[in-house]
Amino acid sequence: MDATKVIIDTVDRLRQRRTAPLVLELDLTEGLSDGPPSDPLSALLSMRKTSLTDVLSGLKRARKDSRVKALIVKIGTQPLGLAMVQDLRQAVIEFRAAGKLTVAFAETFGEFGAGTVPYYLGSAFERVYLQPSGDVGLTGVAMEQRFLRGALGKLGVEYQMGQRHEYKTAANTFTQDHMTDPHRESMGRITESVTEQIVAGVAEGRGLEPTKVRKLIDEGPFIGAEAVEAGLVDRMAYRDEVYDEVKQAVGDDALLLYVGRYAKGPIAKKLPRPGEETVALVHGNGAIRLGRSGRSPLGGGSAMGSDTVCAALRAARRDEHVKAVVFRVDSPGGSYVASDAIWREVVLTRKAGKPIVVSMGDLAASGGYMVSMAADAIVAQPGTLTGSIGVFGGKAVIGGLLEKIGVSSETVGEGANAGMFSSTNAFSEAQWARVNAWLDRVYEDFVNKVAEGRGLSRERAHELAKGRVWTGADAHAHGLVDELGGLQDALALARGKAGLAADAPVRVYPRLSPLERLRPADSSEDRTAAMARVRLEAWGPLAHLAGELGLPSYGPLMLPGGWTIR
C-alpha cells in the first residue's frame, strides 16, 4: 500500500505541475545581465544571474499563456540602468494589459537614500508593496562631476588634452576646476529629459497628476507610512504577506516559477527547426577595444572586442538561414580603430541584403554610437545615453611630480618625435600639431560617417555632434535614433524588414557547439574566432602608456565621466 501511495502522490504532483496556475517570479536583488557571458570568467560569475533577454521573451510568451496568472517582482538595491528599467517597465505594462496581476515588492526603495530609478520601475505594477521598515527614496535625478585639476596641480601634474568639440568633456576632469557652459548645458538637459520620463511614468502608473509627482519628488525621500499616504505605495507588508495575498487572488494551488526558467521552457520550443529562417542576435557589451571580447579578472567589467563582434557579424551574414540581424549595443565607446572595424562589418551586413537593426541598451555613446550608426534602423529607450560624437586625446605631463619626489629621467632616441608620448615632458609645438591633426582626422571621419549613415548633411551632423551626449528621447527627436523602444521592438522590426513571421525564432551569434568552443580556430573566418577570453590589457601594447597618462582604459572615443543614472 505504501508503494502504491507514493506512486499516486508522484503522479498527482506531476499532473499538478502541468495544469496548476502559475505565478511567475523575478528577483532583481542581483540585477540582470544584458546578453550572454562574454568569456569563461563571466560565465562563471553569472551562472545564477538571469538575463534580460530571457525575462523579456518569457513575459512576452506568458501574456498569451492562460496558466500564467500573475507576476511578482522583488526589486532589490542592485542598480539597474535606466534603459534596462524601461525595457522591464514596457514588458510589465504589456503583461498587465493582458489581464494578468502584476505585483512589485521591495524591502526598500533606497534605505533612506536615493531610489528614484528602482521606484520608477515599481510604479509600472498594479500593486506596489513595501516592507514596513522600508523607505521610498524618490528624490529626483542628479549627475555629479568631479574635477582634478587643483589636486593634480599641487602634485606637479599637468594635462595636455585636445578635444573635438566643446561638449566632449572627458578632458575637463583633468583640465578644468568647474563645468564649462557647454558641459553644464549638456548635463542639465540630460537630467531634465530623464526627469520628464520618470515623472510621466510614475504619474501614469500610480494614477497621479504629473504636477503632483513633481511636488512629491521635491518632498522626498519618504518613510514607508508617508509613501502609502502619498499614494506611491499600496500598502506595507512583509514578503510572506505579499505572497499570501497573491495566492488568494489567483488560487492556493498556484505554483511559483522564475521567469528565466519559464522562458527557457521545453528545449523543443526554444530551438529553431533545422533549416528554419531566423533572426541573429549579436551582443556588443562594454568598452570597445581591439582584439577579442572579454573581461579583466581584476575588475572593470566586460569589453567589446572588435575581433569577436566582427566575427559574429560575419558568421550571421554568411548563414543562409539568417534573414536579419539585431545588434544589441551597450557601450560607452572606446578605441576609434576598433569601433571603425565593427562599423565596417555593419555596413557589409547591410550591403549583403540582410536587414540589421541596432538595439541600444543603457549606453551607446561615442564609439558605441559609431558601431551603431550604419544600421538600417536604430532603436533606443528614451533613457538610453547616446551620441557623444566626438574625440579627445593627449597626455599627462608628470615631470613636475617626478622632480618633487626626487626622480630624474633621461631619454636616448632616434627620430625627432621618438619621445613624443613620454609623460615626462610636454608636447613640443610640432608634436602638438600632430596631435591636433589626429583629432581633426578622427572627428571628420566620425561626423562624415554619421551624415552618411543617418541621411544628414555634414553641417547638420556636426551640429548634433560636437561630443554632446543625448538621451534616447532627444536623439530620436534629432534623427540620431529611428524608434523608441526596447530589444523586443528591435526584434519585431528586424522580422518585419526581412518579411519573417512575427514569431520567427532568434539565435544568439556566434553559435558554437561545446566541441567548437574547445578547439582552436582554423582561420579568422572560422566561427570560433569569435570566442572571447580573459585578458588584462585594454590598449594592447599601449596599455602601460595609457595607465601612465591617466587616460581612460579603452580609448579616445569614450563617453566622458561616469554616467549611471540611479
Coordinates of C-alpha atoms in Angstrom, one line a residue, residues 136 147 260 270 334 464 476:
V136 CA 10.9 55.3 -0.8
F147 CA 37.4 67.9 -11.2
G260 CA 14.0 32.8 -16.5
K270 CA 13.2 27.1 -27.8
G334 CA 36.5 53.2 -26.6
L464 CA 24.3 67.3 -33.4
H476 CA 15.1 60.4 -31.6

